[in-house]
Amino acid sequence: MRPLIRYVLSCLFGLLTVSLGLASTGPAAASLGAAGTNATVMLERLAAVLEAQLVWSQALALIALLVLLVVVGLVAFLVFRPPQISRAVGTVEPQMPPVPVAEAPERWETLLEGTGQGLWTLDPASGEVRFSPDWWRNLGYGAEALPTTLASWRALIHPEDQPQVRRAFETVLGKSGDFLQVDYRLRTKAGEHRWVHTVAHLMRDAQGRPQRMIGINADITTQRQMEQRLARLIQTSKEGEAHFQQFFQSALAAMLLIDPRDGRIVDANPAACSFYGYPHDELITLAISDINQSTLEETTTELARSLANGHEQTVQRHRLKDGSLRSVEVSASPMHRDDRLLIYAIIHDVTERVEAERRLREAAAVFEATNEAIMITDADGVIRRVNQAFTRMTGYSAAEAIGQTPRLIKSDRHDEQFFATMWERLRGQGRWEGEVWNRRKNGEVFPVWQIISAVPDAGGGTAGYVALAIDITQKKHDEDEIAFRANYDPLTGLPNRNLLAERLGQALKQARREGSRVAVMFIDLDFFKQVNDTLGHAIGDRLLQLVAERMRLCVRETDTISRLGGDEFVVVLTDISESAPAGNVAEKIIAQMNEPFDIEGNEIHIGASIGITLFPDDGRDIDALFRNADLAMYRAKALGRNNAQFFEPALTTAAIDRRSLENDLRGALSRRELRLQFLPLVDLTSNHIVGAEALLRWQHPQRGLLEPAKFVPLAEETGLIREIGAWAFEEACQQLSTWKAAGHHLMLAINVSLRQLPEALSVKRILAALAKYGISPQQIVLEITERTLLADMPAIQQWFAEAGEVGLHLAIDDFGTGYSSLAYLKRFPVRHVKIDKSFVKGMESDPGQRALVEAILAMAHSLGLSVVAEGVEALGQASLLRERECELAQGFLYSQPLPAEEFVALLKKPQL
């Protein structure tokens, strides 16, 4: 892509303007026959200049191939009108420069000064034509006599040649093609005629209508005169043949005599030997097919046509002795010499002309085909030329734009100072590059990246302006999207952690200068995980969006609300003098969260636990404020949730203690500090022990025997629960096997955490442990919470299905304290329900509590589930439960949790 853009556009610039770098090429060639060579020099020098102009555009093309995404097409450049002198008030008015382009302006008489090449442009609709001034000066005409219409140009063509010229143009304009070339004679001001070879390309609009024709002329008078003189000599007598031989040897053009029967070169003049690089003796041993790069069939056909028609003129590719290839124009005619029919061929090297014509053809095609919008203006800022990409970008057709100024597309995004700076750079350096906002025909404002270049004329003034522009609408959108994703939470639109840290840092600097306070509030939503688990993540995401909207109602516009991730939010209150405003905002947020959320017909209740720290009271940097706000928030959780707590120094001590406990817990298993104790499970009808619940204990070397509430939540947070749970299950199975060997057939309940499923306690691992110790799956009861039962995770649901298939019994622990319904129990392999001890405790004195226990028993029995009553501590409780057909009970009425050896002694009692 990059080499193609650089090459083609360099060709286009080379054919359109000389003033970008050819001031040093000197005056025009003395003869128009050297025009092709001058054009080549011009094109080569302009290619280097254009490469500097297209650095940005090329880089963007390469980036588009890598990114994204994909990506960004090259579109053209728009430009603004140059400053004009206001005759009314005598002031300079800044105007939009024109959009740069890769082709010459309409003002060919200034932009093409000094080329020596017959470059021209024609508007088919108006008949207006413009030529390179040097071309007409070489024909003897001055600026005042330059033809400006197609009719005035045709008037200079030789009358005998006018019909063929007219047919050639009519053929192209009549949609028979887009390219023409024709030879004709053109009258000079002195009255003589010179032969001209014209090549032109017609550009059409999207509907195929002729829009613009550009062409190049070359003076071929010298070669035509040579061909005519040679023809006359051949037609003369023997005296003419002597003249022919003298002419043949002295001619500056390469000439060959060829035998049409086999294509052998019979003779070659010195100019031909010099051109091809062969000595005369070697050259006449070759056939023309050894030089001509056409196929043998094509070469034979060309020779035959020259014999049949009496004259044949073609352009061919010939190979020289050094292997290089040159484009040559071959004029071939038959002649008799020494009673032999031969073909004489005059060879002219037209490599530069053919290359210029090829570049012209490619440049004209690229001008319309490129995705870069192109527009040019003259020195007065009047638009003279636009391409179809410009029309696609702005909505203005060429007819609407030409004759206007770039104010046509000017937006109101830039002030006068912007344009003054632009013009200062453009006048001083001849180039300006930057971002500009333009306006389309439909009124839409859009951004472009624009490069503007001033085109100097031969006298050092400004002949016009050219520019290149890229529509960077998508690029700007992508940049905004990247910036948004880098600084904002995509779900809620709130600032993320990065932007929060930036804003908080600025707030702390301001507070230090002004002696004010800053409040940092950590907010964690209560029961949000249950919403995700029961209603799904789509509902959870919508809930977070609504939470953000409600939080915005609680703070000032100058404050910041940030979402850190999950259900964690941070509020930063700036410019406060005391703690009261932070407490007020916290109360507003809690009140907003207590109001139910209605999402897709679901009434959702949540809360908010908030921790608050103040700068500089609770911390003098961001890390300290965040850490202390987090500690305060966990204190709010511990105090029952749905409340706000200010940070206190004592919380730091608790945090240090927690960190120490975590470090100790990581080594507890390897140090064999973990224990299992067993709480008897009693049949209420017989008062016999029928099983036990395995309870985890930690024998801490300094803190003593710790119950699960002291360390299991910490183990779940750190992930240690997986390793600890696997050990506890293995230990329980081993103990159950020991009891079985002693004749005690019991069932054993083991607590299972959601964090252990499905990997740490996979069904496969459970069955392996049971098989290892010879235990039936029916002897194991896995106790889970309602939260675990309702986890909305396919892997967990699959674990429940597999557990039911192999006969494992599940029990719902602390039933009645969550949000589930007994209806959920139908979907899972649940065999037991455990009534929470808080209900059992008050059933003797509180009719409401008793009614609740009765309801749980009735519903469980209707589903075929057995019920275990927890926390039975009195005979009256046991009696009430027995009367209501509760099957099993456990509690201090029967025994406290016991080590394994003491539990065995309890088993030996006939009745509790």
Short mmCIF file of N, CA and C in Angstrom, two decimals, residues 347-482:
data_model
loop_
_atom_site.label_atom_id
_atom_site.label_comp_id
_atom_site.label_asym_id
_atom_site.label_seq_id
_atom_site.Cartn_x
_atom_site.Cartn_y
_atom_site.Cartn_z
N ILE A 347 13.88 4.21 -36.17
CA ILE A 347 13.62 3.91 -34.75
C ILE A 347 13.90 5.15 -33.92
N HIS A 348 12.88 5.60 -33.20
CA HIS A 348 13.04 6.73 -32.29
C HIS A 348 12.85 6.23 -30.86
N ASP A 349 13.76 6.61 -29.98
CA ASP A 349 13.66 6.24 -28.56
C ASP A 349 12.62 7.14 -27.89
N VAL A 350 11.48 6.55 -27.54
CA VAL A 350 10.40 7.32 -26.91
C VAL A 350 10.12 6.81 -25.49
N THR A 351 11.15 6.26 -24.86
CA THR A 351 10.96 5.69 -23.51
C THR A 351 10.40 6.71 -22.53
N GLU A 352 11.02 7.91 -22.53
CA GLU A 352 10.56 8.91 -21.59
C GLU A 352 9.13 9.34 -21.89
N ARG A 353 8.83 9.48 -23.19
CA ARG A 353 7.47 9.90 -23.55
C ARG A 353 6.45 8.83 -23.16
N VAL A 354 6.77 7.57 -23.44
CA VAL A 354 5.85 6.48 -23.09
C VAL A 354 5.67 6.39 -21.58
N GLU A 355 6.79 6.59 -20.85
CA GLU A 355 6.70 6.54 -19.39
C GLU A 355 5.84 7.68 -18.87
N ALA A 356 6.00 8.87 -19.47
CA ALA A 356 5.18 10.01 -19.06
C ALA A 356 3.71 9.76 -19.35
N GLU A 357 3.44 9.17 -20.53
CA GLU A 357 2.06 8.85 -20.88
C GLU A 357 1.48 7.81 -19.92
N ARG A 358 2.31 6.81 -19.56
CA ARG A 358 1.83 5.78 -18.62
C ARG A 358 1.52 6.40 -17.25
N ARG A 359 2.42 7.27 -16.82
CA ARG A 359 2.19 7.92 -15.52
C ARG A 359 0.96 8.81 -15.57
N LEU A 360 0.79 9.49 -16.69
CA LEU A 360 -0.38 10.32 -16.84
C LEU A 360 -1.65 9.48 -16.75
N ARG A 361 -1.65 8.35 -17.42
CA ARG A 361 -2.81 7.46 -17.40
C ARG A 361 -3.11 6.97 -15.98
N GLU A 362 -2.03 6.52 -15.30
CA GLU A 362 -2.21 6.01 -13.93
C GLU A 362 -2.64 7.13 -12.99
N ALA A 363 -2.00 8.29 -13.14
CA ALA A 363 -2.32 9.40 -12.24
C ALA A 363 -3.76 9.84 -12.41
N ALA A 364 -4.22 9.88 -13.64
CA ALA A 364 -5.61 10.29 -13.89
C ALA A 364 -6.57 9.29 -13.28
N ALA A 365 -6.23 8.00 -13.40
CA ALA A 365 -7.10 6.97 -12.82
C ALA A 365 -7.11 7.05 -11.30
N VAL A 366 -5.92 7.25 -10.74
CA VAL A 366 -5.83 7.32 -9.28
C VAL A 366 -6.57 8.54 -8.75
N PHE A 367 -6.50 9.63 -9.47
CA PHE A 367 -7.16 10.86 -9.03
C PHE A 367 -8.63 10.61 -8.72
N GLU A 368 -9.30 9.82 -9.55
CA GLU A 368 -10.70 9.56 -9.33
C GLU A 368 -10.93 8.32 -8.48
N ALA A 369 -10.01 7.36 -8.52
CA ALA A 369 -10.24 6.10 -7.82
C ALA A 369 -9.80 6.14 -6.37
N THR A 370 -8.90 7.07 -6.00
CA THR A 370 -8.37 7.07 -4.65
C THR A 370 -9.46 7.39 -3.63
N ASN A 371 -9.28 6.87 -2.43
CA ASN A 371 -10.19 7.15 -1.33
C ASN A 371 -9.91 8.50 -0.69
N GLU A 372 -8.86 9.15 -1.12
CA GLU A 372 -8.51 10.46 -0.58
C GLU A 372 -9.20 11.54 -1.37
N ALA A 373 -9.96 12.36 -0.66
CA ALA A 373 -10.62 13.48 -1.32
C ALA A 373 -9.57 14.47 -1.80
N ILE A 374 -9.77 15.01 -2.98
CA ILE A 374 -8.79 15.92 -3.58
C ILE A 374 -9.49 17.19 -4.03
N MET A 375 -8.89 18.33 -3.69
CA MET A 375 -9.41 19.61 -4.14
C MET A 375 -8.24 20.57 -4.33
N ILE A 376 -8.33 21.42 -5.35
CA ILE A 376 -7.28 22.39 -5.60
C ILE A 376 -7.91 23.77 -5.79
N THR A 377 -7.13 24.79 -5.49
CA THR A 377 -7.60 26.16 -5.72
C THR A 377 -6.50 26.95 -6.40
N ASP A 378 -6.88 28.08 -6.94
CA ASP A 378 -5.87 28.98 -7.47
C ASP A 378 -5.38 29.89 -6.33
N ALA A 379 -4.55 30.88 -6.68
CA ALA A 379 -3.96 31.73 -5.65
C ALA A 379 -5.00 32.58 -4.93
N ASP A 380 -6.17 32.78 -5.56
CA ASP A 380 -7.23 33.58 -4.95
C ASP A 380 -8.18 32.73 -4.10
N GLY A 381 -7.88 31.44 -3.98
CA GLY A 381 -8.71 30.59 -3.15
C GLY A 381 -9.96 30.09 -3.83
N VAL A 382 -10.06 30.21 -5.14
CA VAL A 382 -11.22 29.73 -5.87
C VAL A 382 -11.00 28.26 -6.23
N ILE A 383 -11.98 27.43 -5.92
CA ILE A 383 -11.86 25.99 -6.19
C ILE A 383 -11.89 25.75 -7.68
N ARG A 384 -10.86 25.03 -8.16
CA ARG A 384 -10.75 24.74 -9.59
C ARG A 384 -10.93 23.26 -9.91
N ARG A 385 -10.79 22.41 -8.88
CA ARG A 385 -10.81 20.98 -9.20
C ARG A 385 -11.11 20.19 -7.93
N VAL A 386 -12.02 19.23 -8.00
CA VAL A 386 -12.26 18.28 -6.91
C VAL A 386 -12.44 16.90 -7.53
N ASN A 387 -12.22 15.87 -6.73
CA ASN A 387 -12.45 14.52 -7.25
C ASN A 387 -13.68 13.92 -6.60
N GLN A 388 -14.00 12.67 -6.98
CA GLN A 388 -15.22 12.04 -6.50
C GLN A 388 -15.14 11.74 -5.01
N ALA A 389 -13.93 11.48 -4.50
CA ALA A 389 -13.80 11.23 -3.06
C ALA A 389 -14.19 12.48 -2.27
N PHE A 390 -13.87 13.64 -2.80
CA PHE A 390 -14.30 14.89 -2.16
C PHE A 390 -15.82 14.97 -2.12
N THR A 391 -16.44 14.58 -3.22
CA THR A 391 -17.90 14.60 -3.26
C THR A 391 -18.49 13.63 -2.25
N ARG A 392 -17.90 12.43 -2.16
CA ARG A 392 -18.40 11.45 -1.18
C ARG A 392 -18.23 11.97 0.25
N MET A 393 -17.12 12.66 0.49
CA MET A 393 -16.84 13.12 1.85
C MET A 393 -17.74 14.29 2.25
N THR A 394 -17.91 15.28 1.36
CA THR A 394 -18.59 16.52 1.73
C THR A 394 -20.04 16.56 1.27
N GLY A 395 -20.38 15.76 0.27
CA GLY A 395 -21.73 15.82 -0.28
C GLY A 395 -21.89 16.81 -1.41
N TYR A 396 -20.84 17.62 -1.70
CA TYR A 396 -20.90 18.60 -2.78
C TYR A 396 -20.36 17.99 -4.06
N SER A 397 -21.09 18.13 -5.14
CA SER A 397 -20.61 17.67 -6.44
C SER A 397 -19.56 18.62 -6.96
N ALA A 398 -18.87 18.19 -8.02
CA ALA A 398 -17.85 19.05 -8.61
C ALA A 398 -18.48 20.34 -9.14
N ALA A 399 -19.67 20.23 -9.73
CA ALA A 399 -20.32 21.43 -10.27
C ALA A 399 -20.66 22.41 -9.16
N GLU A 400 -21.02 21.88 -7.97
CA GLU A 400 -21.38 22.76 -6.86
C GLU A 400 -20.14 23.38 -6.21
N ALA A 401 -19.01 22.68 -6.27
CA ALA A 401 -17.82 23.16 -5.56
C ALA A 401 -16.96 24.09 -6.42
N ILE A 402 -16.80 23.76 -7.71
CA ILE A 402 -15.91 24.55 -8.57
C ILE A 402 -16.45 25.96 -8.73
N GLY A 403 -15.57 26.92 -8.53
CA GLY A 403 -15.94 28.32 -8.58
C GLY A 403 -16.25 28.90 -7.22
N GLN A 404 -16.47 28.03 -6.23
CA GLN A 404 -16.69 28.47 -4.85
C GLN A 404 -15.34 28.59 -4.13
N THR A 405 -15.39 28.99 -2.88
CA THR A 405 -14.19 28.99 -2.04
C THR A 405 -14.36 27.92 -0.97
N PRO A 406 -13.28 27.54 -0.30
CA PRO A 406 -13.40 26.52 0.75
C PRO A 406 -14.28 26.92 1.93
N ARG A 407 -14.76 28.16 1.96
CA ARG A 407 -15.75 28.50 2.97
C ARG A 407 -17.00 27.65 2.82
N LEU A 408 -17.14 27.04 1.67
CA LEU A 408 -18.27 26.15 1.41
C LEU A 408 -18.37 25.06 2.46
N ILE A 409 -17.23 24.60 2.96
CA ILE A 409 -17.23 23.48 3.91
C ILE A 409 -16.73 23.90 5.29
N LYS A 410 -16.66 25.19 5.53
CA LYS A 410 -16.14 25.67 6.80
C LYS A 410 -17.15 25.45 7.92
N SER A 411 -16.66 24.98 9.07
CA SER A 411 -17.50 24.83 10.25
C SER A 411 -17.26 26.00 11.19
N ASP A 412 -17.95 25.99 12.32
CA ASP A 412 -17.78 27.06 13.30
C ASP A 412 -16.95 26.61 14.50
N ARG A 413 -16.15 25.54 14.30
CA ARG A 413 -15.40 24.98 15.42
C ARG A 413 -14.11 25.74 15.71
N HIS A 414 -13.63 26.56 14.79
CA HIS A 414 -12.34 27.21 14.95
C HIS A 414 -12.50 28.74 14.95
N ASP A 415 -11.73 29.40 15.80
CA ASP A 415 -11.79 30.85 15.86
C ASP A 415 -10.75 31.46 14.92
N GLU A 416 -10.69 32.78 14.89
CA GLU A 416 -9.78 33.48 13.98
C GLU A 416 -8.32 33.21 14.32
N GLN A 417 -8.04 33.02 15.60
CA GLN A 417 -6.66 32.77 16.00
C GLN A 417 -6.16 31.45 15.41
N PHE A 418 -7.05 30.47 15.31
CA PHE A 418 -6.67 29.19 14.72
C PHE A 418 -6.19 29.38 13.27
N PHE A 419 -6.96 30.14 12.50
CA PHE A 419 -6.60 30.36 11.10
C PHE A 419 -5.40 31.28 10.96
N ALA A 420 -5.27 32.23 11.88
CA ALA A 420 -4.10 33.11 11.83
C ALA A 420 -2.83 32.31 12.03
N THR A 421 -2.85 31.37 12.97
CA THR A 421 -1.69 30.51 13.21
C THR A 421 -1.41 29.62 12.00
N MET A 422 -2.49 29.11 11.42
CA MET A 422 -2.34 28.27 10.24
C MET A 422 -1.66 29.02 9.11
N TRP A 423 -2.12 30.25 8.86
CA TRP A 423 -1.57 31.01 7.74
C TRP A 423 -0.15 31.50 8.03
N GLU A 424 0.15 31.74 9.26
CA GLU A 424 1.53 32.12 9.60
C GLU A 424 2.48 30.98 9.27
N ARG A 425 2.09 29.77 9.63
CA ARG A 425 2.93 28.61 9.31
C ARG A 425 2.99 28.37 7.80
N LEU A 426 1.87 28.53 7.14
CA LEU A 426 1.81 28.27 5.70
C LEU A 426 2.65 29.27 4.92
N ARG A 427 2.63 30.54 5.32
CA ARG A 427 3.45 31.53 4.63
C ARG A 427 4.93 31.35 4.93
N GLY A 428 5.24 31.00 6.18
CA GLY A 428 6.64 30.88 6.56
C GLY A 428 7.30 29.61 6.05
N GLN A 429 6.57 28.49 6.07
CA GLN A 429 7.16 27.20 5.71
C GLN A 429 6.58 26.60 4.45
N GLY A 430 5.49 27.17 3.95
CA GLY A 430 4.87 26.63 2.74
C GLY A 430 4.08 25.38 3.00
N ARG A 431 3.83 25.08 4.27
CA ARG A 431 3.14 23.83 4.59
C ARG A 431 2.52 23.95 5.98
N TRP A 432 1.31 23.37 6.12
CA TRP A 432 0.66 23.29 7.43
C TRP A 432 -0.01 21.94 7.55
N GLU A 433 0.03 21.39 8.74
CA GLU A 433 -0.58 20.08 8.98
C GLU A 433 -1.28 20.11 10.33
N GLY A 434 -2.50 19.58 10.38
CA GLY A 434 -3.22 19.55 11.64
C GLY A 434 -4.64 19.06 11.47
N GLU A 435 -5.35 19.09 12.59
CA GLU A 435 -6.74 18.62 12.63
C GLU A 435 -7.68 19.79 12.41
N VAL A 436 -8.65 19.58 11.52
CA VAL A 436 -9.62 20.63 11.18
C VAL A 436 -11.01 20.01 11.18
N TRP A 437 -11.97 20.77 11.66
CA TRP A 437 -13.37 20.34 11.60
C TRP A 437 -14.05 21.04 10.43
N ASN A 438 -14.63 20.27 9.52
CA ASN A 438 -15.34 20.80 8.37
C ASN A 438 -16.83 20.46 8.46
N ARG A 439 -17.60 21.00 7.52
CA ARG A 439 -19.04 20.79 7.53
C ARG A 439 -19.48 20.18 6.19
N ARG A 440 -20.24 19.10 6.27
CA ARG A 440 -20.76 18.48 5.05
C ARG A 440 -21.96 19.28 4.51
N LYS A 441 -22.40 18.92 3.34
CA LYS A 441 -23.53 19.62 2.72
C LYS A 441 -24.79 19.49 3.57
N ASN A 442 -24.95 18.33 4.25
CA ASN A 442 -26.13 18.11 5.08
C ASN A 442 -26.03 18.79 6.45
N GLY A 443 -24.96 19.55 6.68
CA GLY A 443 -24.80 20.27 7.93
C GLY A 443 -23.98 19.54 8.98
N GLU A 444 -23.66 18.28 8.75
CA GLU A 444 -22.90 17.50 9.74
C GLU A 444 -21.46 18.00 9.82
N VAL A 445 -20.98 18.20 11.02
CA VAL A 445 -19.60 18.63 11.24
C VAL A 445 -18.75 17.39 11.49
N PHE A 446 -17.58 17.32 10.86
CA PHE A 446 -16.74 16.12 10.98
C PHE A 446 -15.27 16.54 10.97
N PRO A 447 -14.40 15.73 11.57
CA PRO A 447 -12.97 16.07 11.66
C PRO A 447 -12.17 15.47 10.51
N VAL A 448 -11.14 16.20 10.06
CA VAL A 448 -10.19 15.67 9.07
C VAL A 448 -8.79 15.99 9.56
N TRP A 449 -7.86 15.15 9.15
CA TRP A 449 -6.45 15.48 9.32
C TRP A 449 -5.98 16.04 7.99
N GLN A 450 -5.39 17.20 8.00
CA GLN A 450 -5.18 17.97 6.78
C GLN A 450 -3.73 18.43 6.64
N ILE A 451 -3.22 18.30 5.41
CA ILE A 451 -1.90 18.83 5.07
C ILE A 451 -2.10 19.85 3.95
N ILE A 452 -1.65 21.06 4.16
CA ILE A 452 -1.81 22.13 3.17
C ILE A 452 -0.43 22.54 2.67
N SER A 453 -0.29 22.65 1.36
CA SER A 453 0.98 23.08 0.77
C SER A 453 0.74 24.22 -0.20
N ALA A 454 1.58 25.23 -0.10
CA ALA A 454 1.53 26.33 -1.06
C ALA A 454 2.37 25.95 -2.28
N VAL A 455 1.86 26.23 -3.48
CA VAL A 455 2.57 25.92 -4.71
C VAL A 455 3.18 27.20 -5.27
N PRO A 456 4.52 27.33 -5.22
CA PRO A 456 5.14 28.57 -5.72
C PRO A 456 5.15 28.61 -7.24
N ASP A 457 5.14 29.80 -7.80
CA ASP A 457 5.25 29.94 -9.24
C ASP A 457 6.71 30.24 -9.59
N ALA A 458 6.97 30.44 -10.88
CA ALA A 458 8.35 30.62 -11.33
C ALA A 458 8.97 31.89 -10.77
N GLY A 459 8.12 32.86 -10.44
CA GLY A 459 8.66 34.11 -9.92
C GLY A 459 8.81 34.14 -8.43
N GLY A 460 8.55 33.04 -7.75
CA GLY A 460 8.69 32.99 -6.31
C GLY A 460 7.43 33.33 -5.56
N GLY A 461 6.36 33.67 -6.27
CA GLY A 461 5.09 33.95 -5.62
C GLY A 461 4.31 32.65 -5.39
N THR A 462 3.04 32.79 -5.06
CA THR A 462 2.18 31.63 -4.82
C THR A 462 1.23 31.46 -5.99
N ALA A 463 1.33 30.31 -6.64
CA ALA A 463 0.47 30.03 -7.79
C ALA A 463 -0.86 29.42 -7.36
N GLY A 464 -0.89 28.76 -6.24
CA GLY A 464 -2.12 28.11 -5.77
C GLY A 464 -1.83 27.32 -4.51
N TYR A 465 -2.80 26.53 -4.10
CA TYR A 465 -2.66 25.71 -2.90
C TYR A 465 -3.14 24.29 -3.19
N VAL A 466 -2.41 23.35 -2.66
CA VAL A 466 -2.83 21.95 -2.77
C VAL A 466 -2.83 21.36 -1.36
N ALA A 467 -3.70 20.37 -1.15
CA ALA A 467 -3.81 19.79 0.19
C ALA A 467 -4.25 18.34 0.12
N LEU A 468 -3.98 17.62 1.16
CA LEU A 468 -4.46 16.25 1.34
C LEU A 468 -5.15 16.17 2.70
N ALA A 469 -6.28 15.47 2.76
CA ALA A 469 -7.01 15.37 4.03
C ALA A 469 -7.54 13.97 4.21
N ILE A 470 -7.67 13.55 5.44
CA ILE A 470 -8.21 12.24 5.78
C ILE A 470 -9.37 12.45 6.74
N ASP A 471 -10.49 11.88 6.43
CA ASP A 471 -11.63 11.93 7.34
C ASP A 471 -11.30 11.05 8.54
N ILE A 472 -11.14 11.67 9.70
CA ILE A 472 -10.71 10.92 10.89
C ILE A 472 -11.88 10.75 11.87
N THR A 473 -13.10 10.76 11.34
CA THR A 473 -14.27 10.57 12.21
C THR A 473 -14.16 9.26 12.97
N GLN A 474 -13.87 8.17 12.24
CA GLN A 474 -13.78 6.87 12.90
C GLN A 474 -12.59 6.83 13.85
N LYS A 475 -11.49 7.46 13.45
CA LYS A 475 -10.32 7.50 14.31
C LYS A 475 -10.63 8.22 15.61
N LYS A 476 -11.34 9.36 15.51
CA LYS A 476 -11.71 10.10 16.71
C LYS A 476 -12.65 9.26 17.59
N HIS A 477 -13.56 8.57 16.92
CA HIS A 477 -14.48 7.71 17.68
C HIS A 477 -13.71 6.62 18.40
N ASP A 478 -12.76 6.02 17.70
CA ASP A 478 -11.96 4.95 18.32
C ASP A 478 -11.15 5.50 19.49
N GLU A 479 -10.59 6.69 19.31
CA GLU A 479 -9.81 7.30 20.40
C GLU A 479 -10.69 7.57 21.61
N ASP A 480 -11.90 8.09 21.34
CA ASP A 480 -12.82 8.36 22.44
C ASP A 480 -13.22 7.07 23.14
N GLU A 481 -13.42 6.01 22.33
CA GLU A 481 -13.80 4.72 22.92
C GLU A 481 -12.68 4.17 23.78
N ILE A 482 -11.44 4.29 23.29
CA ILE A 482 -10.29 3.80 24.06
C ILE A 482 -10.15 4.60 25.36
#
